[in-house]
Amino acid sequence: MSSDFPTVLILAGGLGTRLGAAAQTQPKAMFTVAGVPFIAHQLRLLKREGVKEVVLSVAHKSDQIENYVGDGSQFGLQVRYSHDGPTRMGTGGAIKKALPMLPDEFAVLYGDTYLDIDFAPVYTTFHHNKRPALVTVLANDDKWDKSNMLLKDGAILAYDKLAPTPEMQHIDYGLSIFKQQCFDDYSDAEPFDMSALFQKLIASGQMSGYEVRQRFYEIGTPSALAETEQYLLSCSS
């Protein structure tokens, strides 16, 4: 466990449309999973991994998240909030908007994933590879989704969701680390997604990769939520 893992930005502003009517009245982060809101599981995991500060990027029904999490002290963390605002900024735009609240090096998590791994080696690899961005990747073999990333010698050489090639054997696992300079070319008012940022960084040789063997869990669909709940219940039994 690391005692100095950087501040983590959790992207928790999604609408959760694949979860049906329930997502219209509450954000995904507040869905009950194994007895508590999902965000509680994420924050407890981050505390376990040595994280001290978290910024939650929120939008849809954000008051519910803020009322539950508060300042994060109940989880042993310092939690602050970045509001996406009335205009949907995309995942990349949400990160850009949160930059004033983040240090020069920071990590990003999706608000609907549970990544039960050791975080410290990821940060160590980020510094060892001396690139301004790192993405964790899972050796996928098209099991969870179509493989769309090419990892070679610690670097991400290609990424294409729309037209993946046979040599691509990995997918985005869900934990990334950036230096703020990665966002210098984007304006505060420009909506964009992380996938566009990834491609830009990869094209200029600025993104390294860290291969993960442990599968991810997520709550983006009813079936995935049920599977994640089963896993979390098994961990607590």
Coordinates of C-alpha atoms in Angstrom, one line a residue:
M1 CA 0.0 0.0 0.0
S2 CA 1.3 3.4 -0.9
S3 CA 1.1 6.3 1.5
D4 CA 1.4 9.0 -1.1
F5 CA -0.8 8.0 -4.1
P6 CA -1.9 11.2 -5.8
T7 CA -5.2 12.9 -5.6
V8 CA -7.9 10.9 -7.4
L9 CA -10.6 12.5 -9.6
I10 CA -13.7 10.3 -9.9
L11 CA -15.9 11.0 -12.9
A12 CA -19.3 10.6 -11.4
G13 CA -21.5 12.8 -13.6
G14 CA -22.8 10.2 -16.0
L15 CA -26.6 9.8 -16.6
G16 CA -26.6 6.0 -16.3
T17 CA -29.0 5.6 -19.2
R18 CA -28.3 1.8 -19.5
L19 CA -29.7 1.3 -16.0
G20 CA -33.2 2.3 -16.9
A21 CA -35.8 4.3 -15.0
A22 CA -34.0 4.1 -11.6
A23 CA -31.1 6.3 -13.0
Q24 CA -33.5 9.1 -13.7
T25 CA -34.0 9.7 -10.0
Q26 CA -30.5 9.0 -8.6
P27 CA -26.9 9.0 -9.9
K28 CA -25.1 5.7 -10.4
A29 CA -22.8 6.5 -7.5
M30 CA -25.8 6.3 -5.2
F31 CA -27.1 2.9 -6.4
T32 CA -27.2 0.5 -3.5
V33 CA -24.7 -2.3 -4.0
A34 CA -24.1 -4.9 -1.3
G35 CA -26.0 -2.8 1.2
V36 CA -24.5 0.7 0.7
P37 CA -24.2 3.3 -2.1
F38 CA -21.6 2.3 -4.7
I39 CA -19.5 5.4 -4.0
A40 CA -18.9 4.0 -0.5
H41 CA -17.2 1.0 -1.9
Q42 CA -15.0 3.1 -4.2
L43 CA -14.0 5.5 -1.4
R44 CA -13.2 2.7 1.0
L45 CA -11.0 1.1 -1.7
L46 CA -9.1 4.4 -2.3
K47 CA -8.5 4.8 1.5
R48 CA -7.1 1.2 1.6
E49 CA -4.7 2.1 -1.2
G50 CA -3.2 5.1 0.5
V51 CA -5.3 7.8 -1.2
K52 CA -5.8 10.9 0.9
E53 CA -7.6 13.4 -1.3
V54 CA -10.5 12.8 -3.8
V55 CA -12.3 15.2 -6.1
L56 CA -15.7 14.1 -7.3
S57 CA -16.7 15.4 -10.8
V58 CA -20.5 15.5 -10.5
A59 CA -23.5 16.6 -12.5
H60 CA -26.7 14.5 -12.6
K61 CA -28.5 14.6 -9.2
S62 CA -25.2 15.7 -7.6
D63 CA -26.9 16.8 -4.4
Q64 CA -27.5 13.2 -3.5
I65 CA -23.8 12.4 -3.7
E66 CA -22.7 15.5 -1.8
N67 CA -25.3 14.9 1.0
Y68 CA -24.1 11.3 1.5
V69 CA -20.3 11.7 1.1
G70 CA -20.0 15.2 2.5
D71 CA -16.4 16.2 3.1
G72 CA -15.3 12.6 3.1
S73 CA -14.3 12.4 6.7
Q74 CA -16.5 9.4 7.4
F75 CA -14.2 7.5 4.9
G76 CA -11.0 8.9 6.2
L77 CA -10.6 11.1 3.1
Q78 CA -10.7 14.7 2.1
V79 CA -13.4 15.0 -0.6
R80 CA -14.2 18.1 -2.8
Y81 CA -16.5 18.6 -5.7
S82 CA -16.2 19.8 -9.3
H83 CA -19.5 20.6 -11.0
D84 CA -19.9 19.8 -14.7
G85 CA -22.5 22.5 -15.0
P86 CA -25.5 22.7 -17.4
T87 CA -23.5 21.8 -20.5
R88 CA -22.3 18.2 -20.8
M89 CA -18.5 18.5 -21.2
G90 CA -17.6 14.8 -21.8
T91 CA -15.2 12.9 -19.7
G92 CA -12.2 14.9 -21.0
G93 CA -14.0 18.2 -20.5
A94 CA -14.9 17.2 -17.0
I95 CA -11.3 16.6 -16.1
K96 CA -10.3 19.9 -17.7
K97 CA -12.8 21.7 -15.6
A98 CA -11.5 20.1 -12.4
L99 CA -7.9 20.9 -13.0
P100 CA -7.8 24.0 -10.7
M101 CA -8.6 21.6 -7.8
L102 CA -6.0 19.0 -8.7
P103 CA -2.2 18.9 -8.2
D104 CA 0.2 18.6 -11.2
E105 CA 0.0 14.8 -11.1
F106 CA -3.3 13.2 -10.5
A107 CA -5.3 10.0 -11.1
V108 CA -8.6 9.5 -12.8
L109 CA -11.3 6.8 -12.1
Y110 CA -14.6 6.2 -13.7
G111 CA -17.5 6.6 -11.2
D112 CA -19.1 3.2 -12.1
T113 CA -16.0 0.9 -11.8
Y114 CA -14.5 -1.1 -8.9
L115 CA -10.8 -1.8 -9.4
D116 CA -9.6 -4.2 -6.7
I117 CA -5.9 -3.9 -7.4
D118 CA -2.7 -2.5 -5.7
F119 CA -2.5 1.1 -6.8
A120 CA 1.1 1.7 -5.6
P121 CA 2.9 -0.2 -8.5
V122 CA 0.8 1.8 -11.0
Y123 CA 2.2 5.1 -9.7
T124 CA 5.7 3.7 -9.5
T125 CA 5.5 2.7 -13.2
F126 CA 4.2 6.2 -14.1
H127 CA 7.3 7.7 -12.7
H128 CA 9.6 5.0 -14.0
N129 CA 8.4 5.4 -17.6
K130 CA 8.8 9.2 -17.5
R131 CA 5.8 10.0 -19.7
P132 CA 3.1 12.5 -18.7
A133 CA 0.3 10.0 -19.0
L134 CA -0.3 6.4 -18.0
V135 CA -3.3 4.2 -18.6
T136 CA -3.9 0.8 -16.9
V137 CA -4.9 -1.9 -19.4
L138 CA -6.3 -5.4 -19.1
A139 CA -5.2 -8.3 -21.3
N140 CA -8.7 -8.8 -22.7
D141 CA -8.7 -11.3 -25.6
D142 CA -12.1 -9.8 -26.6
K143 CA -13.7 -11.1 -23.4
W144 CA -15.2 -8.0 -21.9
D145 CA -15.3 -5.8 -25.0
K146 CA -13.5 -5.6 -28.3
S147 CA -9.7 -5.3 -27.6
N148 CA -8.7 -1.8 -28.8
M149 CA -5.2 -1.0 -27.3
L150 CA -1.7 -2.0 -28.4
L151 CA 0.7 -2.2 -25.5
K152 CA 4.4 -2.8 -26.3
D153 CA 7.5 -2.4 -24.1
G154 CA 5.6 -0.3 -21.5
A155 CA 4.1 2.1 -24.0
I156 CA 0.7 2.4 -25.6
L157 CA 1.3 2.5 -29.3
A158 CA -2.2 2.5 -30.7
Y159 CA -5.8 2.9 -29.5
D160 CA -8.9 2.6 -31.7
K161 CA -12.4 1.8 -30.5
L162 CA -14.0 2.0 -34.0
A163 CA -11.4 0.1 -36.0
P164 CA -9.3 -2.1 -33.7
T165 CA -6.6 -4.3 -35.3
P166 CA -5.8 -7.9 -34.5
E167 CA -2.6 -7.0 -32.8
M168 CA -4.6 -5.0 -30.2
Q169 CA -4.9 -7.3 -27.2
H170 CA -5.9 -4.9 -24.3
I171 CA -8.6 -2.6 -23.2
D172 CA -8.7 0.5 -20.9
Y173 CA -9.0 -0.9 -17.3
G174 CA -10.2 2.3 -15.8
L175 CA -7.4 3.9 -13.8
S176 CA -5.2 6.6 -15.4
I177 CA -2.6 9.0 -14.2
F178 CA -1.9 12.4 -15.8
K179 CA 0.2 15.5 -15.5
Q180 CA -1.7 18.7 -16.0
Q181 CA 0.2 19.5 -19.2
C182 CA -1.7 16.8 -21.0
F183 CA -4.7 19.1 -21.1
D184 CA -2.9 22.3 -22.2
D185 CA -4.2 22.1 -25.8
Y186 CA -7.9 22.1 -24.7
S187 CA -10.0 25.1 -23.8
D188 CA -12.2 25.2 -20.7
A189 CA -15.3 25.6 -22.9
E190 CA -14.6 22.6 -25.2
P191 CA -16.4 19.4 -24.6
F192 CA -14.3 16.3 -25.4
D193 CA -13.9 12.7 -24.3
M194 CA -11.0 10.9 -22.8
S195 CA -10.7 8.7 -25.9
A196 CA -9.7 11.8 -28.0
L197 CA -7.2 12.7 -25.4
F198 CA -5.8 9.2 -25.4
Q199 CA -5.3 9.2 -29.1
K200 CA -3.6 12.6 -29.0
L201 CA -1.2 11.5 -26.3
I202 CA -0.5 8.1 -28.0
A203 CA 0.2 9.8 -31.3
S204 CA 2.9 11.9 -29.7
G205 CA 4.4 9.1 -27.7
Q206 CA 3.4 10.4 -24.3
M207 CA 1.3 7.6 -22.9
S208 CA 2.7 4.6 -21.1
G209 CA 0.7 1.5 -20.0
Y210 CA 0.4 -0.7 -17.0
E211 CA -0.9 -4.2 -17.5
V212 CA -3.4 -5.5 -15.0
R213 CA -4.4 -9.1 -14.6
Q214 CA -7.3 -8.8 -12.2
R215 CA -10.6 -8.2 -13.9
F216 CA -12.6 -5.0 -13.3
Y217 CA -16.1 -4.8 -11.9
E218 CA -18.7 -2.1 -12.9
I219 CA -22.3 -1.1 -12.5
G220 CA -23.1 0.3 -15.9
T221 CA -25.8 -2.2 -16.7
P222 CA -28.2 -4.2 -14.5
S223 CA -26.4 -7.5 -15.2
A224 CA -23.0 -5.9 -14.4
L225 CA -24.4 -4.3 -11.2
A226 CA -25.6 -7.7 -10.1
E227 CA -22.2 -9.3 -10.8
T228 CA -20.4 -6.5 -8.9
E229 CA -22.8 -6.9 -6.0
Q230 CA -22.0 -10.6 -5.8
Y231 CA -18.3 -9.9 -5.8
L232 CA -18.4 -7.3 -3.1
L233 CA -20.6 -9.5 -0.9
S234 CA -18.1 -12.3 -1.4
C235 CA -15.3 -10.0 -0.3
S236 CA -17.1 -9.1 2.9
S237 CA -18.2 -12.6 3.9

